[in-house]
Amino acid sequence: MSTIQPTNGTVENADTRPTVLHYLYNLGGGGAEAMLMNLIESLDRTQFRMVVVAVHAAPWPDHVRRLIEAGAVLHELGSVSLAKLRHVLRAERPEIVQTWMQQADFVGGWMARLAGIRRIIWSIHSLEIFCDQQCGPFKNALYRATFALSSRVIPVRIVSCSAAAIDVHAATGYPRHKMQRIPNGIDADRFVPDCEIARNTRQRLNLPVDAPVIGYVGRFHEAKDFPTLLRAAKIMQAREPRTHFLLCGGLESELSPEERRLLGQLPAPDQVRFESFRDDIWTIHPALDVFTLSSRTEAAPLSILEAMACGVPCVVTDVGDCASLLGGMGRVVPARSPDSLAKAWEDTLNFTPEERVETGRRSRARVLDQFTIARSAGQYARLYDGLLSM
């Protein structure tokens, strides 16, 4: 186990601030983790002392740096160790514990309760309650029942980034009266429309300046339904041979055997670029003509908001809160429908210059109005203040 203390930006008499301890498995790799980074950077560090406990942190050095620069304390456990987590909880004595994602909710929540902590917040960032295809239906059902029962005992609040996820979890047994929605927020000063960034990114990735580029940014995970995306890509390249695809968040070697087979069936598989996850992810979106999600399940993806803030038209599947995030500023198609996805891409690429500019302007305005990290951080601060007054 390792601990990193902030080296700058600390506040005098910091021990007088209430401590909010965040527990999660991985410090990076997905939207929930990115949201935690954004939140800690945006909260008033004179108001709360932030402690992050991650099972794994070292693979994401940029996130480590950002946390320390934001004045947070970071503990990396190195393994899922109840003894190490108990030690940190006893040493830090937090007033509030917030856990992120379902397994962390269960493990971190119970450990906090056993340590005598009552102000516990669970965080929901997925549509379903635990679904692992490797576990089988019986074990998944057992996990869901265990999490639902624990949700009635452990947390005093359950925060979801998604209205759809609240409905799904409540129907499965989570207590609705404990649940509230705090939408995800992004740094709209970082994600901006920028022609120079777009040119530089295309040059770096060897993407033609005048070719249509359809892009995805996020984890390479079976929930993202890459088979549907690749089947739609085959249709799209048959209609518009110049179309390039940029998949950012993983490498071609991470594709499943089925996905590699589908990639090989494209008319121009060499026009599909793979880019591993980047710390400067905001340089990717401006280079896209269309941002897309082919997911079979989502809660409320940050990547949609990031693309909208960059003024990039979006084509997404009708899952979770995806359609409500767009607010009519993009195309929404049924999940698992390659034909519908390809048709929506084609229609979007055929926007007139005026339609593209207006869609981008309205998309960014929607993010600035409803989905900034400052707005989200304000809601979390009010939640923490309310719990501290209990």
mmCIF file of C-alpha atoms in Angstrom:
data_model
loop_
_atom_site.group_PDB
_atom_site.id
_atom_site.type_symbol
_atom_site.label_atom_id
_atom_site.label_comp_id
_atom_site.label_asym_id
_atom_site.label_seq_id
_atom_site.Cartn_x
_atom_site.Cartn_y
_atom_site.Cartn_z
ATOM 1 C CA MET A 1 0.000 0.000 0.000
ATOM 2 C CA SER A 2 1.257 3.492 -0.828
ATOM 3 C CA THR A 3 0.125 6.965 0.192
ATOM 4 C CA ILE A 4 0.759 10.227 -1.664
ATOM 5 C CA GLN A 5 0.217 13.529 0.112
ATOM 6 C CA PRO A 6 -0.343 16.810 -1.778
ATOM 7 C CA THR A 7 2.883 18.748 -2.279
ATOM 8 C CA ASN A 8 1.315 22.076 -3.188
ATOM 9 C CA GLY A 9 -1.979 23.860 -3.058
ATOM 10 C CA THR A 10 -2.686 22.666 0.478
ATOM 11 C CA VAL A 11 -4.692 24.712 2.928
ATOM 12 C CA GLU A 12 -3.515 25.780 6.347
ATOM 13 C CA ASN A 13 -5.394 24.240 9.249
ATOM 14 C CA ALA A 14 -6.524 21.551 6.814
ATOM 15 C CA ASP A 15 -7.424 19.265 9.739
ATOM 16 C CA THR A 16 -10.409 21.512 10.492
ATOM 17 C CA ARG A 17 -12.063 20.599 7.201
ATOM 18 C CA PRO A 18 -14.461 17.645 7.073
ATOM 19 C CA THR A 19 -12.920 14.700 5.243
ATOM 20 C CA VAL A 20 -14.718 13.111 2.309
ATOM 21 C CA LEU A 21 -13.167 9.751 1.422
ATOM 22 C CA HIS A 22 -13.768 8.286 -2.044
ATOM 23 C CA TYR A 23 -13.275 4.562 -2.614
ATOM 24 C CA LEU A 24 -13.029 2.961 -6.054
ATOM 25 C CA TYR A 25 -11.225 0.087 -7.722
ATOM 26 C CA ASN A 26 -9.388 1.780 -10.598
ATOM 27 C CA LEU A 27 -8.327 5.411 -10.720
ATOM 28 C CA GLY A 28 -8.899 5.581 -14.483
ATOM 29 C CA GLY A 29 -10.351 3.806 -17.452
ATOM 30 C CA GLY A 30 -13.969 4.931 -17.563
ATOM 31 C CA GLY A 31 -16.498 7.696 -17.210
ATOM 32 C CA ALA A 32 -17.092 7.320 -13.469
ATOM 33 C CA GLU A 33 -13.377 7.642 -12.778
ATOM 34 C CA ALA A 34 -13.133 10.687 -15.046
ATOM 35 C CA MET A 35 -16.091 12.245 -13.255
ATOM 36 C CA LEU A 36 -14.362 11.764 -9.891
ATOM 37 C CA MET A 37 -11.247 13.510 -11.208
ATOM 38 C CA ASN A 38 -13.339 16.416 -12.493
ATOM 39 C CA LEU A 39 -15.244 16.637 -9.215
ATOM 40 C CA ILE A 40 -12.205 16.780 -6.956
ATOM 41 C CA GLU A 41 -10.569 19.420 -9.148
ATOM 42 C CA SER A 42 -13.717 21.551 -9.040
ATOM 43 C CA LEU A 43 -14.776 21.373 -5.387
ATOM 44 C CA ASP A 44 -13.670 24.152 -3.050
ATOM 45 C CA ARG A 45 -10.606 22.689 -1.339
ATOM 46 C CA THR A 46 -11.031 25.107 1.583
ATOM 47 C CA GLN A 47 -14.420 23.524 2.293
ATOM 48 C CA PHE A 48 -13.634 19.799 2.157
ATOM 49 C CA ARG A 49 -10.562 17.635 2.627
ATOM 50 C CA MET A 50 -10.524 15.043 -0.149
ATOM 51 C CA VAL A 51 -9.069 11.551 0.268
ATOM 52 C CA VAL A 52 -9.090 8.988 -2.542
ATOM 53 C CA VAL A 53 -8.574 5.285 -1.885
ATOM 54 C CA ALA A 54 -8.017 3.266 -5.065
ATOM 55 C CA VAL A 55 -7.150 -0.382 -5.412
ATOM 56 C CA HIS A 56 -5.106 0.485 -8.512
ATOM 57 C CA ALA A 57 -3.752 3.965 -9.286
ATOM 58 C CA ALA A 58 -0.242 3.655 -10.771
ATOM 59 C CA PRO A 59 -1.422 2.785 -14.327
ATOM 60 C CA TRP A 60 -2.958 6.276 -14.553
ATOM 61 C CA PRO A 61 -0.116 8.673 -13.658
ATOM 62 C CA ASP A 62 -1.914 11.703 -15.085
ATOM 63 C CA HIS A 63 -4.851 11.085 -12.764
ATOM 64 C CA VAL A 64 -2.451 10.716 -9.846
ATOM 65 C CA ARG A 65 -0.851 14.035 -10.747
ATOM 66 C CA ARG A 66 -4.213 15.774 -11.080
ATOM 67 C CA LEU A 67 -5.385 14.540 -7.690
ATOM 68 C CA ILE A 68 -2.250 15.663 -5.915
ATOM 69 C CA GLU A 69 -2.303 19.056 -7.630
ATOM 70 C CA ALA A 70 -5.923 19.417 -6.489
ATOM 71 C CA GLY A 71 -4.805 18.925 -2.888
ATOM 72 C CA ALA A 72 -6.201 15.417 -2.396
ATOM 73 C CA VAL A 73 -4.550 12.588 -0.478
ATOM 74 C CA LEU A 74 -4.233 9.345 -2.450
ATOM 75 C CA HIS A 75 -3.951 5.843 -0.989
ATOM 76 C CA GLU A 76 -3.246 3.003 -3.432
ATOM 77 C CA LEU A 77 -4.059 -0.374 -1.865
ATOM 78 C CA GLY A 78 -2.499 -2.509 -4.613
ATOM 79 C CA SER A 79 -5.031 -5.293 -4.082
ATOM 80 C CA VAL A 80 -8.592 -5.776 -2.879
ATOM 81 C CA SER A 81 -7.536 -6.000 0.749
ATOM 82 C CA LEU A 82 -10.131 -5.535 3.475
ATOM 83 C CA ALA A 83 -7.365 -5.157 6.051
ATOM 84 C CA LYS A 84 -5.697 -2.317 4.118
ATOM 85 C CA LEU A 85 -9.018 -0.554 3.565
ATOM 86 C CA ARG A 86 -9.891 -0.893 7.251
ATOM 87 C CA HIS A 87 -6.508 0.599 8.159
ATOM 88 C CA VAL A 88 -7.056 3.629 5.906
ATOM 89 C CA LEU A 89 -10.580 4.201 7.214
ATOM 90 C CA ARG A 90 -9.342 4.132 10.801
ATOM 91 C CA ALA A 91 -6.410 6.428 10.025
ATOM 92 C CA GLU A 92 -8.384 8.993 8.017
ATOM 93 C CA ARG A 93 -11.577 8.966 10.133
ATOM 94 C CA PRO A 94 -13.692 10.509 7.346
ATOM 95 C CA GLU A 95 -16.964 12.258 8.043
ATOM 96 C CA ILE A 96 -18.325 11.042 4.689
ATOM 97 C CA VAL A 97 -17.460 8.003 2.560
ATOM 98 C CA GLN A 98 -18.475 7.965 -1.094
ATOM 99 C CA THR A 99 -18.015 4.766 -3.076
ATOM 100 C CA TRP A 100 -17.928 4.573 -6.876
ATOM 101 C CA MET A 101 -19.466 1.714 -8.910
ATOM 102 C CA GLN A 102 -21.247 -1.363 -7.661
ATOM 103 C CA GLN A 103 -18.505 -3.630 -6.342
ATOM 104 C CA ALA A 104 -16.866 -0.670 -4.605
ATOM 105 C CA ASP A 105 -20.274 0.346 -3.236
ATOM 106 C CA PHE A 106 -20.712 -3.075 -1.672
ATOM 107 C CA VAL A 107 -17.185 -3.620 -0.336
ATOM 108 C CA GLY A 108 -16.406 -0.031 0.615
ATOM 109 C CA GLY A 109 -19.865 0.552 2.013
ATOM 110 C CA TRP A 110 -19.805 -2.432 4.348
ATOM 111 C CA MET A 111 -16.254 -1.674 5.487
ATOM 112 C CA ALA A 112 -17.222 1.923 6.261
ATOM 113 C CA ARG A 113 -20.244 0.777 8.265
ATOM 114 C CA LEU A 114 -18.098 -1.678 10.212
ATOM 115 C CA ALA A 115 -15.704 1.205 10.930
ATOM 116 C CA GLY A 116 -18.581 3.124 12.515
ATOM 117 C CA ILE A 117 -19.169 5.548 9.639
ATOM 118 C CA ARG A 118 -22.810 6.328 8.888
ATOM 119 C CA ARG A 119 -22.638 9.052 6.236
ATOM 120 C CA ILE A 120 -22.136 6.753 3.244
ATOM 121 C CA ILE A 121 -22.949 7.619 -0.369
ATOM 122 C CA TRP A 122 -23.224 5.038 -3.108
ATOM 123 C CA SER A 123 -22.614 6.126 -6.711
ATOM 124 C CA ILE A 124 -24.396 4.574 -9.701
ATOM 125 C CA HIS A 125 -22.741 4.959 -13.098
ATOM 126 C CA SER A 126 -24.207 2.008 -14.999
ATOM 127 C CA LEU A 127 -27.704 1.156 -16.139
ATOM 128 C CA GLU A 128 -27.958 -2.347 -14.734
ATOM 129 C CA ILE A 129 -27.145 -3.834 -11.372
ATOM 130 C CA PHE A 130 -24.079 -6.052 -11.825
ATOM 131 C CA CYS A 131 -24.071 -8.012 -15.071
ATOM 132 C CA ASP A 132 -20.984 -10.094 -15.855
ATOM 133 C CA GLN A 133 -21.385 -12.538 -18.733
ATOM 134 C CA GLN A 134 -18.654 -14.746 -17.274
ATOM 135 C CA CYS A 135 -20.644 -15.327 -14.063
ATOM 136 C CA GLY A 136 -23.785 -16.897 -15.493
ATOM 137 C CA PRO A 137 -27.425 -16.009 -14.771
ATOM 138 C CA PHE A 138 -27.673 -17.542 -11.284
ATOM 139 C CA LYS A 139 -24.585 -15.830 -9.900
ATOM 140 C CA ASN A 140 -25.573 -12.508 -11.495
ATOM 141 C CA ALA A 141 -29.037 -12.781 -9.948
ATOM 142 C CA LEU A 142 -27.446 -13.515 -6.571
ATOM 143 C CA TYR A 143 -25.175 -10.478 -6.872
ATOM 144 C CA ARG A 144 -28.099 -8.245 -7.832
ATOM 145 C CA ALA A 145 -30.167 -9.434 -4.879
ATOM 146 C CA THR A 146 -27.241 -8.931 -2.485
ATOM 147 C CA PHE A 147 -26.544 -5.410 -3.742
ATOM 148 C CA ALA A 148 -30.238 -4.488 -3.606
ATOM 149 C CA LEU A 149 -30.606 -5.731 -0.025
ATOM 150 C CA SER A 150 -27.404 -3.957 1.025
ATOM 151 C CA SER A 151 -28.639 -0.715 -0.548
ATOM 152 C CA ARG A 152 -31.372 -0.595 2.088
ATOM 153 C CA VAL A 153 -28.864 -0.856 4.926
ATOM 154 C CA ILE A 154 -25.555 0.764 3.980
ATOM 155 C CA PRO A 155 -25.952 4.112 2.194
ATOM 156 C CA VAL A 156 -27.849 7.134 3.432
ATOM 157 C CA ARG A 157 -27.834 8.502 -0.128
ATOM 158 C CA ILE A 158 -27.516 6.864 -3.537
ATOM 159 C CA VAL A 159 -26.396 9.216 -6.294
ATOM 160 C CA SER A 160 -26.976 8.330 -9.931
ATOM 161 C CA CYS A 161 -25.755 10.226 -12.971
ATOM 162 C CA SER A 162 -28.704 8.805 -14.918
ATOM 163 C CA ALA A 163 -32.477 9.061 -14.541
ATOM 164 C CA ALA A 164 -32.898 5.791 -16.435
ATOM 165 C CA ALA A 165 -30.519 4.030 -14.030
ATOM 166 C CA ILE A 166 -32.588 5.233 -11.071
ATOM 167 C CA ASP A 167 -35.684 3.600 -12.566
ATOM 168 C CA VAL A 168 -33.847 0.338 -13.294
ATOM 169 C CA HIS A 169 -32.272 0.118 -9.845
ATOM 170 C CA ALA A 170 -35.503 1.042 -8.049
ATOM 171 C CA ALA A 171 -37.355 -1.678 -9.955
ATOM 172 C CA THR A 172 -34.725 -4.175 -8.789
ATOM 173 C CA GLY A 173 -35.077 -3.289 -5.120
ATOM 174 C CA TYR A 174 -32.969 -0.196 -4.458
ATOM 175 C CA PRO A 175 -34.862 2.260 -2.203
ATOM 176 C CA ARG A 176 -36.037 5.107 -4.431
ATOM 177 C CA HIS A 177 -36.376 7.509 -1.489
ATOM 178 C CA LYS A 178 -32.586 7.366 -0.980
ATOM 179 C CA MET A 179 -31.786 8.031 -4.626
ATOM 180 C CA GLN A 180 -31.093 11.326 -6.343
ATOM 181 C CA ARG A 181 -29.756 12.301 -9.739
ATOM 182 C CA ILE A 182 -26.671 14.470 -10.063
ATOM 183 C CA PRO A 183 -25.813 14.703 -13.768
ATOM 184 C CA ASN A 184 -22.239 14.263 -14.883
ATOM 185 C CA GLY A 185 -20.364 17.427 -15.719
ATOM 186 C CA ILE A 186 -17.372 18.239 -17.902
ATOM 187 C CA ASP A 187 -14.795 21.002 -18.155
ATOM 188 C CA ALA A 188 -16.246 22.982 -21.045
ATOM 189 C CA ASP A 189 -13.178 25.235 -21.073
ATOM 190 C CA ARG A 190 -11.097 22.209 -22.046
ATOM 191 C CA PHE A 191 -13.492 20.566 -24.500
ATOM 192 C CA VAL A 192 -13.984 23.252 -27.138
ATOM 193 C CA PRO A 193 -14.421 23.499 -30.915
ATOM 194 C CA ASP A 194 -10.930 24.158 -32.254
ATOM 195 C CA CYS A 195 -9.930 23.958 -35.922
ATOM 196 C CA GLU A 196 -6.213 24.016 -35.128
ATOM 197 C CA ILE A 197 -6.516 21.099 -32.707
ATOM 198 C CA ALA A 198 -8.546 19.254 -35.344
ATOM 199 C CA ARG A 199 -5.856 19.759 -37.995
ATOM 200 C CA ASN A 200 -3.041 18.753 -35.649
ATOM 201 C CA THR A 201 -4.844 15.611 -34.502
ATOM 202 C CA ARG A 202 -5.623 14.502 -38.046
ATOM 203 C CA GLN A 203 -2.018 15.107 -39.045
ATOM 204 C CA ARG A 204 -0.705 13.150 -36.044
ATOM 205 C CA LEU A 205 -3.016 10.216 -36.791
ATOM 206 C CA ASN A 206 -2.453 10.376 -40.552
ATOM 207 C CA LEU A 207 -6.136 11.057 -41.219
ATOM 208 C CA PRO A 208 -6.851 12.903 -44.492
ATOM 209 C CA VAL A 209 -7.943 16.486 -43.936
ATOM 210 C CA ASP A 210 -10.854 16.182 -46.363
ATOM 211 C CA ALA A 211 -12.060 12.660 -45.463
ATOM 212 C CA PRO A 212 -15.177 12.087 -43.342
ATOM 213 C CA VAL A 213 -14.137 10.742 -39.929
ATOM 214 C CA ILE A 214 -16.546 8.963 -37.583
ATOM 215 C CA GLY A 215 -15.163 8.456 -34.092
ATOM 216 C CA TYR A 216 -15.704 6.729 -30.772
ATOM 217 C CA VAL A 217 -14.024 7.639 -27.483
ATOM 218 C CA GLY A 218 -14.267 5.337 -24.465
ATOM 219 C CA ARG A 219 -13.487 1.933 -23.052
ATOM 220 C CA PHE A 220 -13.189 -1.135 -25.237
ATOM 221 C CA HIS A 221 -15.875 -3.198 -23.507
ATOM 222 C CA GLU A 222 -18.512 -5.653 -24.667
ATOM 223 C CA ALA A 223 -21.265 -3.261 -23.520
ATOM 224 C CA LYS A 224 -20.142 -0.835 -26.244
ATOM 225 C CA ASP A 225 -21.216 -3.393 -28.880
ATOM 226 C CA PHE A 226 -18.370 -2.987 -31.340
ATOM 227 C CA PRO A 227 -19.807 -5.765 -33.559
ATOM 228 C CA THR A 228 -22.738 -3.476 -34.361
ATOM 229 C CA LEU A 229 -20.371 -0.559 -34.978
ATOM 230 C CA LEU A 230 -18.180 -2.614 -37.324
ATOM 231 C CA ARG A 231 -21.166 -3.994 -39.241
ATOM 232 C CA ALA A 232 -22.410 -0.428 -39.674
ATOM 233 C CA ALA A 233 -18.905 0.634 -40.747
ATOM 234 C CA LYS A 234 -18.985 -1.998 -43.499
ATOM 235 C CA ILE A 235 -22.263 -0.541 -44.778
ATOM 236 C CA MET A 236 -20.954 3.009 -44.523
ATOM 237 C CA GLN A 237 -17.717 2.353 -46.397
ATOM 238 C CA ALA A 238 -19.669 0.632 -49.164
ATOM 239 C CA ARG A 239 -21.715 3.818 -49.558
ATOM 240 C CA GLU A 240 -18.896 6.318 -48.997
ATOM 241 C CA PRO A 241 -15.496 4.663 -49.590
ATOM 242 C CA ARG A 242 -13.566 7.657 -48.217
ATOM 243 C CA THR A 243 -14.991 7.196 -44.701
ATOM 244 C CA HIS A 244 -12.427 6.748 -41.934
ATOM 245 C CA PHE A 245 -13.109 5.563 -38.392
ATOM 246 C CA LEU A 246 -11.197 6.517 -35.250
ATOM 247 C CA LEU A 247 -11.637 4.294 -32.191
ATOM 248 C CA CYS A 248 -9.965 5.912 -29.199
ATOM 249 C CA GLY A 249 -9.603 4.111 -25.890
ATOM 250 C CA GLY A 250 -7.861 0.883 -26.837
ATOM 251 C CA LEU A 251 -5.785 -0.939 -29.426
ATOM 252 C CA GLU A 252 -6.720 -3.323 -32.219
ATOM 253 C CA SER A 253 -5.161 -6.147 -30.203
ATOM 254 C CA GLU A 254 -7.889 -5.654 -27.579
ATOM 255 C CA LEU A 255 -10.684 -6.575 -29.992
ATOM 256 C CA SER A 256 -12.434 -9.904 -29.540
ATOM 257 C CA PRO A 257 -12.011 -12.607 -32.197
ATOM 258 C CA GLU A 258 -15.462 -11.765 -33.595
ATOM 259 C CA GLU A 259 -14.609 -8.066 -33.725
ATOM 260 C CA ARG A 260 -11.320 -8.766 -35.525
ATOM 261 C CA ARG A 261 -13.197 -10.913 -38.041
ATOM 262 C CA LEU A 262 -15.722 -8.129 -38.677
ATOM 263 C CA LEU A 263 -12.934 -5.579 -39.013
ATOM 264 C CA GLY A 264 -11.335 -7.720 -41.702
ATOM 265 C CA GLN A 265 -14.596 -7.739 -43.676
ATOM 266 C CA LEU A 266 -14.646 -3.963 -44.114
ATOM 267 C CA PRO A 267 -14.042 -2.678 -47.656
ATOM 268 C CA ALA A 268 -11.156 -0.588 -46.260
ATOM 269 C CA PRO A 269 -10.049 -1.934 -42.861
ATOM 270 C CA ASP A 270 -6.891 0.171 -43.108
ATOM 271 C CA GLN A 271 -9.147 3.232 -42.763
ATOM 272 C CA VAL A 272 -9.940 2.284 -39.163
ATOM 273 C CA ARG A 273 -7.492 3.902 -36.730
ATOM 274 C CA PHE A 274 -7.006 2.729 -33.153
ATOM 275 C CA GLU A 275 -5.713 5.068 -30.483
ATOM 276 C CA SER A 276 -5.019 4.070 -26.885
ATOM 277 C CA PHE A 277 -6.509 6.159 -24.107
ATOM 278 C CA ARG A 278 -4.910 9.596 -23.917
ATOM 279 C CA ASP A 279 -4.560 12.082 -21.087
ATOM 280 C CA ASP A 280 -5.336 14.879 -23.562
ATOM 281 C CA ILE A 281 -8.539 13.245 -24.755
ATOM 282 C CA TRP A 282 -10.027 16.656 -25.574
ATOM 283 C CA THR A 283 -7.758 16.786 -28.643
ATOM 284 C CA ILE A 284 -9.631 13.878 -30.249
ATOM 285 C CA HIS A 285 -13.205 15.162 -30.519
ATOM 286 C CA PRO A 286 -12.562 18.289 -32.645
ATOM 287 C CA ALA A 287 -11.022 16.070 -35.354
ATOM 288 C CA LEU A 288 -14.280 14.132 -35.809
ATOM 289 C CA ASP A 289 -17.087 14.820 -38.256
ATOM 290 C CA VAL A 290 -19.409 12.543 -36.274
ATOM 291 C CA PHE A 291 -19.124 11.167 -32.750
ATOM 292 C CA THR A 292 -20.881 7.843 -32.247
ATOM 293 C CA LEU A 293 -21.871 5.291 -29.629
ATOM 294 C CA SER A 294 -23.143 1.857 -30.643
ATOM 295 C CA SER A 295 -23.669 0.722 -27.039
ATOM 296 C CA ARG A 296 -26.261 -1.833 -25.995
ATOM 297 C CA THR A 297 -26.315 -0.299 -22.504
ATOM 298 C CA GLU A 298 -25.230 3.017 -20.997
ATOM 299 C CA ALA A 299 -26.095 5.252 -18.065
ATOM 300 C CA ALA A 300 -25.166 8.851 -18.986
ATOM 301 C CA PRO A 301 -21.892 8.822 -20.954
ATOM 302 C CA LEU A 302 -19.446 11.663 -20.419
ATOM 303 C CA SER A 303 -18.191 11.128 -23.954
ATOM 304 C CA ILE A 304 -21.453 12.430 -25.420
ATOM 305 C CA LEU A 305 -21.152 15.638 -23.400
ATOM 306 C CA GLU A 306 -17.503 16.026 -24.408
ATOM 307 C CA ALA A 307 -18.364 15.706 -28.089
ATOM 308 C CA MET A 308 -21.282 18.132 -27.754
ATOM 309 C CA ALA A 309 -19.045 20.675 -26.022
ATOM 310 C CA CYS A 310 -16.670 20.420 -28.996
ATOM 311 C CA GLY A 311 -19.549 21.093 -31.368
ATOM 312 C CA VAL A 312 -19.391 17.623 -32.942
ATOM 313 C CA PRO A 313 -22.697 16.101 -34.171
ATOM 314 C CA CYS A 314 -23.549 12.869 -32.350
ATOM 315 C CA VAL A 315 -25.176 9.616 -33.437
ATOM 316 C CA VAL A 316 -25.960 7.346 -30.473
ATOM 317 C CA THR A 317 -28.096 4.363 -29.553
ATOM 318 C CA ASP A 318 -31.303 4.791 -27.586
ATOM 319 C CA VAL A 319 -30.081 3.387 -24.269
ATOM 320 C CA GLY A 320 -29.970 4.907 -20.788
ATOM 321 C CA ASP A 321 -29.940 8.701 -20.803
ATOM 322 C CA CYS A 322 -28.217 9.049 -24.194
ATOM 323 C CA ALA A 323 -31.223 10.583 -25.953
ATOM 324 C CA SER A 324 -32.023 12.959 -23.094
ATOM 325 C CA LEU A 325 -28.411 14.165 -22.969
ATOM 326 C CA LEU A 326 -28.602 15.119 -26.637
ATOM 327 C CA GLY A 327 -31.877 16.957 -26.139
ATOM 328 C CA GLY A 328 -32.670 16.737 -29.838
ATOM 329 C CA MET A 329 -29.182 17.910 -30.869
ATOM 330 C CA GLY A 330 -28.241 14.666 -32.647
ATOM 331 C CA ARG A 331 -29.485 11.372 -34.027
ATOM 332 C CA VAL A 332 -30.721 8.507 -31.854
ATOM 333 C CA VAL A 333 -31.097 4.993 -33.282
ATOM 334 C CA PRO A 334 -32.158 1.617 -31.866
ATOM 335 C CA ALA A 335 -29.461 -0.500 -30.253
ATOM 336 C CA ARG A 336 -28.115 -3.488 -32.224
ATOM 337 C CA SER A 337 -29.218 -2.017 -35.569
ATOM 338 C CA PRO A 338 -26.244 -1.590 -37.938
ATOM 339 C CA ASP A 339 -28.478 -0.412 -40.789
ATOM 340 C CA SER A 340 -30.018 2.367 -38.671
ATOM 341 C CA LEU A 341 -26.619 3.394 -37.356
ATOM 342 C CA ALA A 342 -25.069 3.615 -40.829
ATOM 343 C CA LYS A 343 -28.065 5.570 -42.173
ATOM 344 C CA ALA A 344 -27.803 8.091 -39.311
ATOM 345 C CA TRP A 345 -24.064 8.516 -39.964
ATOM 346 C CA GLU A 346 -24.756 9.105 -43.644
ATOM 347 C CA ASP A 347 -27.493 11.645 -42.927
ATOM 348 C CA THR A 348 -25.278 13.517 -40.471
ATOM 349 C CA LEU A 349 -22.324 13.619 -42.853
ATOM 350 C CA ASN A 350 -24.680 15.126 -45.438
ATOM 351 C CA PHE A 351 -25.448 18.151 -43.249
ATOM 352 C CA THR A 352 -24.979 21.446 -45.021
ATOM 353 C CA PRO A 353 -22.214 23.648 -43.552
ATOM 354 C CA GLU A 354 -24.917 25.821 -41.997
ATOM 355 C CA GLU A 355 -26.663 22.820 -40.407
ATOM 356 C CA ARG A 356 -23.370 21.546 -39.006
ATOM 357 C CA VAL A 357 -22.478 24.925 -37.480
ATOM 358 C CA GLU A 358 -25.935 25.380 -35.969
ATOM 359 C CA THR A 359 -26.021 21.843 -34.531
ATOM 360 C CA GLY A 360 -22.583 22.373 -33.000
ATOM 361 C CA ARG A 361 -23.543 25.748 -31.545
ATOM 362 C CA ARG A 362 -26.747 24.450 -29.958
ATOM 363 C CA SER A 363 -25.031 21.310 -28.656
ATOM 364 C CA ARG A 364 -22.328 23.310 -26.902
ATOM 365 C CA ALA A 365 -24.907 25.742 -25.514
ATOM 366 C CA ARG A 366 -26.821 22.808 -24.000
ATOM 367 C CA VAL A 367 -23.692 21.545 -22.244
ATOM 368 C CA LEU A 368 -22.852 25.018 -20.922
ATOM 369 C CA ASP A 369 -26.383 25.358 -19.574
ATOM 370 C CA GLN A 370 -26.848 21.951 -17.954
ATOM 371 C CA PHE A 371 -23.725 19.787 -17.859
ATOM 372 C CA THR A 372 -20.704 21.735 -16.629
ATOM 373 C CA ILE A 373 -18.543 20.322 -13.868
ATOM 374 C CA ALA A 374 -19.106 23.519 -11.867
ATOM 375 C CA ARG A 375 -22.826 22.770 -11.802
ATOM 376 C CA SER A 376 -22.256 19.138 -10.767
ATOM 377 C CA ALA A 377 -19.708 20.099 -8.103
ATOM 378 C CA GLY A 378 -22.180 22.569 -6.614
ATOM 379 C CA GLN A 379 -24.774 19.811 -6.283
ATOM 380 C CA TYR A 380 -22.266 17.476 -4.626
ATOM 381 C CA ALA A 381 -21.167 20.225 -2.229
ATOM 382 C CA ARG A 382 -24.783 20.774 -1.181
ATOM 383 C CA LEU A 383 -25.198 17.017 -0.710
ATOM 384 C CA TYR A 384 -22.105 16.842 1.512
ATOM 385 C CA ASP A 385 -23.232 19.880 3.530
ATOM 386 C CA GLY A 386 -26.633 18.306 4.051
ATOM 387 C CA LEU A 387 -25.128 15.058 5.313
ATOM 388 C CA LEU A 388 -22.739 16.894 7.633
ATOM 389 C CA SER A 389 -25.699 18.618 9.277
ATOM 390 C CA MET A 390 -27.294 15.257 10.125
#
